Amino acid sequence: MKVVKFGGSSLADGEQFEKVVNIIKADQTRKVIVASAPGKRFANDIKVTDLLIEFAHKTINKEDCSSTVKTIWSRYHDIAAYFQISEQLLQPLLQELIALPKADYPNQDYLMASFKAHGEKLNAQLLTLVLQNYHLPAYFLDPQEAGFMVTDNANDTQVMPETYKNLEKWSSRDNVLVVPGFYGITKDGLIATFSRGGSDITGAIWARGIKADLYENFTDVDAIYAADPRIITHPHAIKVMTYRELRELSYAGFSVFHDEAIIPAIEGQVPINVKNTNHPDLPGTMIVPEHDFHPQSIITGVASSSHFAALYLHKYLLNKEVGFTLKLLQIFYKFNISYEHMPSGIDDLTVIFDKRQFNEQIRQQMCFEIQQALQPDQLEWFDDYAIIMVVGEGMRNKIGVMKNITMPLAQKHVAIHMINQGASRISIMLGTKRADAAAAVKEIYQQFFK
Amino acid sequence: MKVVKFGGSSLADGEQFEKVVNIIKADQTRKVIVASAPGKRFANDIKVTDLLIEFAHKTINKEDCSSTVKTIWSRYHDIAAYFQISEQLLQPLLQELIALPKADYPNQDYLMASFKAHGEKLNAQLLTLVLQNYHLPAYFLDPQEAGFMVTDNANDTQVMPETYKNLEKWSSRDNVLVVPGFYGITKDGLIATFSRGGSDITGAIWARGIKADLYENFTDVDAIYAADPRIITHPHAIKVMTYRELRELSYAGFSVFHDEAIIPAIEGQVPINVKNTNHPDLPGTMIVPEHDFHPQSIITGVASSSHFAALYLHKYLLNKEVGFTLKLLQIFYKFNISYEHMPSGIDDLTVIFDKRQFNEQIRQQMCFEIQQALQPDQLEWFDDYAIIMVVGEGMRNKIGVMKNITMPLAQKHVAIHMINQGASRISIMLGTKRADAAAAVKEIYQQFFK
């Protein structure tokens, strides 16, 4: 039994829908189909989810929504027309879209969640109609009916533990179950969505729930690559990798798969197959449990991300000052700032942040409070910080990996500002200036893959 | 004006005392002389401080102390005899030693502190007599009279801020001031000692207090070396280094200078000259403020220490779990355990401890509580952990240092378990197995100094 998730570009128009139908038809074990909202059809296209967000804002501001609704509906209507679905069958979907502003919402957050979720909800219903048109036993399964229960956080929800039990009983149904991704139902019967791109999470939860043999994740790339194709031309496609490797690479910008989505798959030990809707015969990338994996190379991938900043503190006897770190963590907590890493020396501490949490005012206020409370001898802020992750199960207990990373960087005069090795056994984390990140990835890739 | 501290081996017997007298005579700017207790005269000798600790224990246990007192007194008596100091001048010192058990102490901690401190107190008085014998204007300055005030922690005290002001006025005295190292006086007039080896701290406090031009620290080595002579035969002697470099190297076992002693010197910006009492004409090692230093080489020294242990934790989404680190710190706090470093990955955390804090029971209980409270997927303990520090102001903004460290280690098949670079800009910290530490130091030393 397989759970199959199709991304937004796989369900963007009639032609893409046809590929999806063929994929579903080709394998009867494809039991649960998770649908995303229609994505981009061409580079400058607007995703339906973004149109729905616009629709929600206009509703909140009591602006005229008619042109937005028309644009949204045209996306579904065009797909339906491709398959000659009758207007009569389509009417309920249009009514549902139009009715969105009229419903009661406890607050604007839930209004937003409900509007956004309908990108998936309408598309799943449309896909059901299309599959039925091909005489497949498709059944649209609403999250409410399925028992897909989530927490009260309207736009960044989490799955509730009872969901897994509720989903399990659906595995015995004969239908092809078509479920909308991205959202679930709160205990008050309200729609709440995962973070953006959350259909990956929905699929993983279903895969764990029905104890699937495989979770197929169809997207628009042939495989997960060992490096970013924008940096390395024709990078090596990864055939098999572990859950852990994917998590480490996701952290530094590998965005093929939502980084929270892997957790239910791990908990259920369901392997994931990332495949391309446009080339379904290619093997794609398998993501498997650690015990099923025998590394063929030292490193599996290298990634970089430049949305980091670093705070450097120097104070003599810092490592003897009990509570120094605790005070610092309390200040971060007060400003609702989370830190990523905190390498410490004898009298020094560097704190690395995801800098998207800051604006200039918060940064200044936080630094001011740290100065007041901890009285460091030195406090410096570095704004252009990139993190490079070199990841591979194959580097466990392997000697000389660090040499092979640092040697080519030294030859190309790339300065390494931070190295964090030893936290994870399957990765090495480097810090460089933002401007050096691409060169570093290039050199490391060449060293291990050429 | 100079403050000059002589270590225990420099004041161990008559011949050593004579060298000290000559050093003091040779330079009239040597104003404040800090005396240690008599140290070892030969490899298996017992230091007077250890004899005094034995004396204190026997007093507490109401055992016969006469043989211990006799052994202690013989040390001072032999030195006095070497200089033909009269028994009459010496009598008050013997009376002071004998009177120790009869005094009132608020508790056993203060008894212990007072007994220990008399190693320095008697030796400073004896040195005063010897200097006066040579017609030098020596004056024994008791910490009580000097205003050398310290906190209430009997055997691990800290200097009080007012001490600096109190000491300053002594700088105008014409005498050579002979002061005992290692202890000060609490607000209740009690003797409290620094941690063991604390005469270095006394000297640094005096140097800051009288705004000395130089703090000379006389010991029994010609210089501070770039590596441990037990690992590297005839290592390179360091001519000049910075305060910071010394602190980083002290951390990993460089024990020439007490690691707290450097702070008052830094605060007063007094340069330190580590010299050898046995070869006073050699230049020794100068320890200077950062702004006075122009590095001549990339690294200044490499040191290793193996009293570490590491705890490895793995938990999925650990970096999204707010308060994970906080909970961990609270458990450490409960067990009164301080951590050294905490490199973190995406789903992993390694905590490095000074393992001298643990016994097997505490370790097991702490790990049990961590397991209960944080429910990691994986928890492992590594007992044979060594830390290697590669230190040098010259490595700031220098590219390729890491390559030159990791390359020779890879060639010799030394596995690096942890690298912490980026906390301090002047050092790189490596973690290896204890058995690999000496080999690592050797390879790194060869790479940079040969």
PDB file of C-alpha atoms in Angstrom, chain B residues 85-272:
ATOM      1  CA  ILE B  85      70.187  33.720  61.189  1.00  0.00           C
ATOM      2  CA  SER B  86      70.215  33.775  64.997  1.00  0.00           C
ATOM      3  CA  GLU B  87      67.930  31.449  66.963  1.00  0.00           C
ATOM      4  CA  GLN B  88      66.609  34.511  68.777  1.00  0.00           C
ATOM      5  CA  LEU B  89      65.324  36.110  65.541  1.00  0.00           C
ATOM      6  CA  LEU B  90      63.864  32.766  64.547  1.00  0.00           C
ATOM      7  CA  GLN B  91      61.995  32.010  67.782  1.00  0.00           C
ATOM      8  CA  PRO B  92      58.827  34.058  66.942  1.00  0.00           C
ATOM      9  CA  LEU B  93      58.332  32.003  63.739  1.00  0.00           C
ATOM     10  CA  LEU B  94      58.516  28.717  65.636  1.00  0.00           C
ATOM     11  CA  GLN B  95      56.084  30.071  68.255  1.00  0.00           C
ATOM     12  CA  GLU B  96      53.653  31.047  65.511  1.00  0.00           C
ATOM     13  CA  LEU B  97      53.809  27.532  64.025  1.00  0.00           C
ATOM     14  CA  ILE B  98      53.328  25.822  67.381  1.00  0.00           C
ATOM     15  CA  ALA B  99      50.453  28.165  68.313  1.00  0.00           C
ATOM     16  CA  LEU B 100      48.368  27.244  65.250  1.00  0.00           C
ATOM     17  CA  PRO B 101      46.274  24.494  66.955  1.00  0.00           C
ATOM     18  CA  LYS B 102      45.526  26.763  69.925  1.00  0.00           C
ATOM     19  CA  ALA B 103      43.819  29.576  68.032  1.00  0.00           C
ATOM     20  CA  ASP B 104      40.021  29.909  67.686  1.00  0.00           C
ATOM     21  CA  TYR B 105      38.533  29.076  64.268  1.00  0.00           C
ATOM     22  CA  PRO B 106      34.842  29.463  63.370  1.00  0.00           C
ATOM     23  CA  ASN B 107      34.981  26.078  61.628  1.00  0.00           C
ATOM     24  CA  GLN B 108      37.324  23.445  60.180  1.00  0.00           C
ATOM     25  CA  ASP B 109      37.454  25.198  56.793  1.00  0.00           C
ATOM     26  CA  TYR B 110      39.005  28.286  58.334  1.00  0.00           C
ATOM     27  CA  LEU B 111      41.322  26.133  60.452  1.00  0.00           C
ATOM     28  CA  MET B 112      42.547  24.458  57.256  1.00  0.00           C
ATOM     29  CA  ALA B 113      42.960  27.829  55.493  1.00  0.00           C
ATOM     30  CA  SER B 114      44.981  29.289  58.354  1.00  0.00           C
ATOM     31  CA  PHE B 115      47.289  26.255  58.660  1.00  0.00           C
ATOM     32  CA  LYS B 116      47.934  26.209  54.883  1.00  0.00           C
ATOM     33  CA  ALA B 117      48.593  29.955  54.694  1.00  0.00           C
ATOM     34  CA  HIS B 118      51.405  29.738  57.237  1.00  0.00           C
ATOM     35  CA  GLY B 119      53.642  28.030  54.665  1.00  0.00           C
ATOM     36  CA  GLU B 120      53.787  31.386  52.885  1.00  0.00           C
ATOM     37  CA  LYS B 121      53.535  33.548  55.991  1.00  0.00           C
ATOM     38  CA  LEU B 122      56.551  31.956  57.726  1.00  0.00           C
ATOM     39  CA  ASN B 123      58.572  31.859  54.498  1.00  0.00           C
ATOM     40  CA  ALA B 124      57.936  35.563  53.805  1.00  0.00           C
ATOM     41  CA  GLN B 125      59.065  36.407  57.336  1.00  0.00           C
ATOM     42  CA  LEU B 126      62.158  34.235  56.925  1.00  0.00           C
ATOM     43  CA  LEU B 127      62.978  35.855  53.561  1.00  0.00           C
ATOM     44  CA  THR B 128      62.656  39.274  55.239  1.00  0.00           C
ATOM     45  CA  LEU B 129      65.191  38.237  57.886  1.00  0.00           C
ATOM     46  CA  VAL B 130      67.563  36.928  55.207  1.00  0.00           C
ATOM     47  CA  LEU B 131      67.291  40.138  53.144  1.00  0.00           C
ATOM     48  CA  GLN B 132      67.859  42.261  56.244  1.00  0.00           C
ATOM     49  CA  ASN B 133      70.931  40.118  56.945  1.00  0.00           C
ATOM     50  CA  TYR B 134      72.191  41.344  53.551  1.00  0.00           C
ATOM     51  CA  HIS B 135      71.422  44.923  54.674  1.00  0.00           C
ATOM     52  CA  LEU B 136      68.504  45.321  52.319  1.00  0.00           C
ATOM     53  CA  PRO B 137      65.638  47.515  53.607  1.00  0.00           C
ATOM     54  CA  ALA B 138      63.225  44.588  53.690  1.00  0.00           C
ATOM     55  CA  TYR B 139      59.885  44.875  55.468  1.00  0.00           C
ATOM     56  CA  PHE B 140      57.530  41.945  56.115  1.00  0.00           C
ATOM     57  CA  LEU B 141      54.088  43.163  55.200  1.00  0.00           C
ATOM     58  CA  ASP B 142      51.255  41.138  56.656  1.00  0.00           C
ATOM     59  CA  PRO B 143      48.100  40.963  54.431  1.00  0.00           C
ATOM     60  CA  GLN B 144      46.120  42.330  57.411  1.00  0.00           C
ATOM     61  CA  GLU B 145      48.332  45.417  57.608  1.00  0.00           C
ATOM     62  CA  ALA B 146      48.418  45.751  53.799  1.00  0.00           C
ATOM     63  CA  GLY B 147      44.614  45.693  53.539  1.00  0.00           C
ATOM     64  CA  PHE B 148      44.640  42.621  51.287  1.00  0.00           C
ATOM     65  CA  MET B 149      40.921  41.884  51.657  1.00  0.00           C
ATOM     66  CA  VAL B 150      39.211  38.768  50.285  1.00  0.00           C
ATOM     67  CA  THR B 151      35.773  37.119  50.231  1.00  0.00           C
ATOM     68  CA  ASP B 152      34.406  34.685  52.848  1.00  0.00           C
ATOM     69  CA  ASN B 153      35.133  31.467  50.964  1.00  0.00           C
ATOM     70  CA  ALA B 154      37.815  30.011  53.282  1.00  0.00           C
ATOM     71  CA  ASN B 155      39.741  27.800  50.847  1.00  0.00           C
ATOM     72  CA  ASP B 156      38.814  29.224  47.438  1.00  0.00           C
ATOM     73  CA  THR B 157      38.571  32.931  48.053  1.00  0.00           C
ATOM     74  CA  GLN B 158      38.425  35.890  45.659  1.00  0.00           C
ATOM     75  CA  VAL B 159      39.938  39.351  46.007  1.00  0.00           C
ATOM     76  CA  MET B 160      37.656  42.217  47.172  1.00  0.00           C
ATOM     77  CA  PRO B 161      37.630  45.326  44.953  1.00  0.00           C
ATOM     78  CA  GLU B 162      38.796  47.657  47.776  1.00  0.00           C
ATOM     79  CA  THR B 163      42.078  45.717  48.023  1.00  0.00           C
ATOM     80  CA  TYR B 164      43.476  47.500  44.941  1.00  0.00           C
ATOM     81  CA  LYS B 165      43.005  50.899  46.571  1.00  0.00           C
ATOM     82  CA  ASN B 166      44.507  49.665  49.840  1.00  0.00           C
ATOM     83  CA  LEU B 167      47.612  48.292  48.113  1.00  0.00           C
ATOM     84  CA  GLU B 168      48.190  51.410  46.029  1.00  0.00           C
ATOM     85  CA  LYS B 169      49.397  53.503  48.972  1.00  0.00           C
ATOM     86  CA  TRP B 170      52.233  51.034  49.706  1.00  0.00           C
ATOM     87  CA  SER B 171      53.890  51.928  46.404  1.00  0.00           C
ATOM     88  CA  SER B 172      55.422  55.085  47.949  1.00  0.00           C
ATOM     89  CA  ARG B 173      57.236  53.134  50.718  1.00  0.00           C
ATOM     90  CA  ASP B 174      61.028  52.999  50.454  1.00  0.00           C
ATOM     91  CA  ASN B 175      61.256  49.432  51.737  1.00  0.00           C
ATOM     92  CA  VAL B 176      61.457  46.229  49.776  1.00  0.00           C
ATOM     93  CA  LEU B 177      58.063  44.842  50.764  1.00  0.00           C
ATOM     94  CA  VAL B 178      58.023  41.094  51.355  1.00  0.00           C
ATOM     95  CA  VAL B 179      54.479  39.727  51.225  1.00  0.00           C
ATOM     96  CA  PRO B 180      53.200  36.176  51.641  1.00  0.00           C
ATOM     97  CA  GLY B 181      51.374  34.756  48.651  1.00  0.00           C
ATOM     98  CA  PHE B 182      48.281  32.539  48.558  1.00  0.00           C
ATOM     99  CA  TYR B 183      46.001  34.248  51.107  1.00  0.00           C
ATOM    100  CA  GLY B 184      44.183  37.351  52.257  1.00  0.00           C
ATOM    101  CA  ILE B 185      42.032  38.521  55.149  1.00  0.00           C
ATOM    102  CA  THR B 186      38.221  38.375  55.332  1.00  0.00           C
ATOM    103  CA  LYS B 187      36.080  41.193  56.713  1.00  0.00           C
ATOM    104  CA  ASP B 188      36.005  39.239  60.009  1.00  0.00           C
ATOM    105  CA  GLY B 189      39.812  39.281  60.140  1.00  0.00           C
ATOM    106  CA  LEU B 190      40.182  35.595  59.240  1.00  0.00           C
ATOM    107  CA  ILE B 191      42.719  34.042  56.901  1.00  0.00           C
ATOM    108  CA  ALA B 192      41.250  32.720  53.604  1.00  0.00           C
ATOM    109  CA  THR B 193      43.323  31.181  50.812  1.00  0.00           C
ATOM    110  CA  PHE B 194      43.039  31.189  47.046  1.00  0.00           C
ATOM    111  CA  SER B 195      42.916  27.851  45.235  1.00  0.00           C
ATOM    112  CA  ARG B 196      46.157  25.844  45.226  1.00  0.00           C
ATOM    113  CA  GLY B 197      49.040  27.628  43.497  1.00  0.00           C
ATOM    114  CA  GLY B 198      47.395  30.951  44.309  1.00  0.00           C
ATOM    115  CA  SER B 199      50.600  32.905  44.993  1.00  0.00           C
ATOM    116  CA  ASP B 200      50.542  33.741  41.272  1.00  0.00           C
ATOM    117  CA  ILE B 201      47.209  35.473  41.949  1.00  0.00           C
ATOM    118  CA  THR B 202      48.630  37.397  44.923  1.00  0.00           C
ATOM    119  CA  GLY B 203      51.431  38.724  42.728  1.00  0.00           C
ATOM    120  CA  ALA B 204      49.041  39.762  39.958  1.00  0.00           C
ATOM    121  CA  ILE B 205      46.815  41.587  42.455  1.00  0.00           C
ATOM    122  CA  TRP B 206      49.825  43.452  43.847  1.00  0.00           C
ATOM    123  CA  ALA B 207      50.991  44.284  40.317  1.00  0.00           C
ATOM    124  CA  ARG B 208      47.627  45.795  39.486  1.00  0.00           C
ATOM    125  CA  GLY B 209      47.352  47.449  42.915  1.00  0.00           C
ATOM    126  CA  ILE B 210      50.634  49.383  42.794  1.00  0.00           C
ATOM    127  CA  LYS B 211      50.341  49.903  39.019  1.00  0.00           C
ATOM    128  CA  ALA B 212      53.606  48.036  38.444  1.00  0.00           C
ATOM    129  CA  ASP B 213      55.478  48.333  35.135  1.00  0.00           C
ATOM    130  CA  LEU B 214      56.185  44.597  35.169  1.00  0.00           C
ATOM    131  CA  TYR B 215      55.144  41.484  37.033  1.00  0.00           C
ATOM    132  CA  GLU B 216      58.066  39.062  37.181  1.00  0.00           C
ATOM    133  CA  ASN B 217      57.073  35.497  37.884  1.00  0.00           C
ATOM    134  CA  PHE B 218      60.113  33.420  38.860  1.00  0.00           C
ATOM    135  CA  THR B 219      59.749  29.693  38.582  1.00  0.00           C
ATOM    136  CA  ASP B 220      61.947  26.720  37.599  1.00  0.00           C
ATOM    137  CA  VAL B 221      61.588  26.682  33.824  1.00  0.00           C
ATOM    138  CA  ASP B 222      63.485  28.858  31.343  1.00  0.00           C
ATOM    139  CA  ALA B 223      60.381  29.852  29.435  1.00  0.00           C
ATOM    140  CA  ILE B 224      56.881  28.839  28.450  1.00  0.00           C
ATOM    141  CA  TYR B 225      57.227  26.314  25.646  1.00  0.00           C
ATOM    142  CA  ALA B 226      55.206  25.927  22.472  1.00  0.00           C
ATOM    143  CA  ALA B 227      54.401  22.348  23.485  1.00  0.00           C
ATOM    144  CA  ASP B 228      54.715  20.060  26.482  1.00  0.00           C
ATOM    145  CA  PRO B 229      58.381  18.929  26.825  1.00  0.00           C
ATOM    146  CA  ARG B 230      57.104  15.497  27.868  1.00  0.00           C
ATOM    147  CA  ILE B 231      55.649  15.124  24.355  1.00  0.00           C
ATOM    148  CA  ILE B 232      58.081  17.186  22.250  1.00  0.00           C
ATOM    149  CA  THR B 233      61.823  17.013  22.952  1.00  0.00           C
ATOM    150  CA  HIS B 234      63.323  20.520  23.256  1.00  0.00           C
ATOM    151  CA  PRO B 235      60.246  22.418  22.172  1.00  0.00           C
ATOM    152  CA  HIS B 236      60.466  25.984  20.918  1.00  0.00           C
ATOM    153  CA  ALA B 237      60.561  28.551  23.772  1.00  0.00           C
ATOM    154  CA  ILE B 238      57.923  31.275  23.425  1.00  0.00           C
ATOM    155  CA  LYS B 239      59.547  34.732  23.632  1.00  0.00           C
ATOM    156  CA  VAL B 240      56.376  36.839  23.607  1.00  0.00           C
ATOM    157  CA  MET B 241      52.730  35.873  23.817  1.00  0.00           C
ATOM    158  CA  THR B 242      49.467  37.595  24.663  1.00  0.00           C
ATOM    159  CA  TYR B 243      47.313  37.256  27.773  1.00  0.00           C
ATOM    160  CA  ARG B 244      44.654  35.601  25.645  1.00  0.00           C
ATOM    161  CA  GLU B 245      47.021  33.029  24.193  1.00  0.00           C
ATOM    162  CA  LEU B 246      48.171  32.061  27.661  1.00  0.00           C
ATOM    163  CA  ARG B 247      44.580  31.658  28.840  1.00  0.00           C
ATOM    164  CA  GLU B 248      43.697  29.397  25.933  1.00  0.00           C
ATOM    165  CA  LEU B 249      46.793  27.260  26.426  1.00  0.00           C
ATOM    166  CA  SER B 250      46.314  27.081  30.219  1.00  0.00           C
ATOM    167  CA  TYR B 251      42.910  25.594  29.569  1.00  0.00           C
ATOM    168  CA  ALA B 252      44.438  22.574  27.892  1.00  0.00           C
ATOM    169  CA  GLY B 253      47.042  21.909  30.537  1.00  0.00           C
ATOM    170  CA  PHE B 254      49.734  24.607  30.265  1.00  0.00           C
ATOM    171  CA  SER B 255      50.324  24.907  33.990  1.00  0.00           C
ATOM    172  CA  VAL B 256      53.223  27.348  34.277  1.00  0.00           C
ATOM    173  CA  PHE B 257      50.957  30.120  35.491  1.00  0.00           C
ATOM    174  CA  HIS B 258      47.748  29.874  37.556  1.00  0.00           C
ATOM    175  CA  ASP B 259      44.853  30.437  35.188  1.00  0.00           C
ATOM    176  CA  GLU B 260      42.992  32.929  37.403  1.00  0.00           C
ATOM    177  CA  ALA B 261      46.166  34.937  38.033  1.00  0.00           C
ATOM    178  CA  ILE B 262      46.154  36.503  34.624  1.00  0.00           C
ATOM    179  CA  ILE B 263      42.920  38.454  35.198  1.00  0.00           C
ATOM    180  CA  PRO B 264      44.270  41.165  37.574  1.00  0.00           C
ATOM    181  CA  ALA B 265      47.267  41.561  35.236  1.00  0.00           C
ATOM    182  CA  ILE B 266      44.919  42.085  32.297  1.00  0.00           C
ATOM    183  CA  GLU B 267      42.758  44.500  34.277  1.00  0.00           C
ATOM    184  CA  GLY B 268      45.843  46.516  35.182  1.00  0.00           C
ATOM    185  CA  GLN B 269      47.452  45.893  31.745  1.00  0.00           C
ATOM    186  CA  VAL B 270      50.684  44.872  33.516  1.00  0.00           C
ATOM    187  CA  PRO B 271      52.970  42.718  31.338  1.00  0.00           C
ATOM    188  CA  ILE B 272      54.128  39.458  32.910  1.00  0.00           C
TER     189      ILE B 272
END
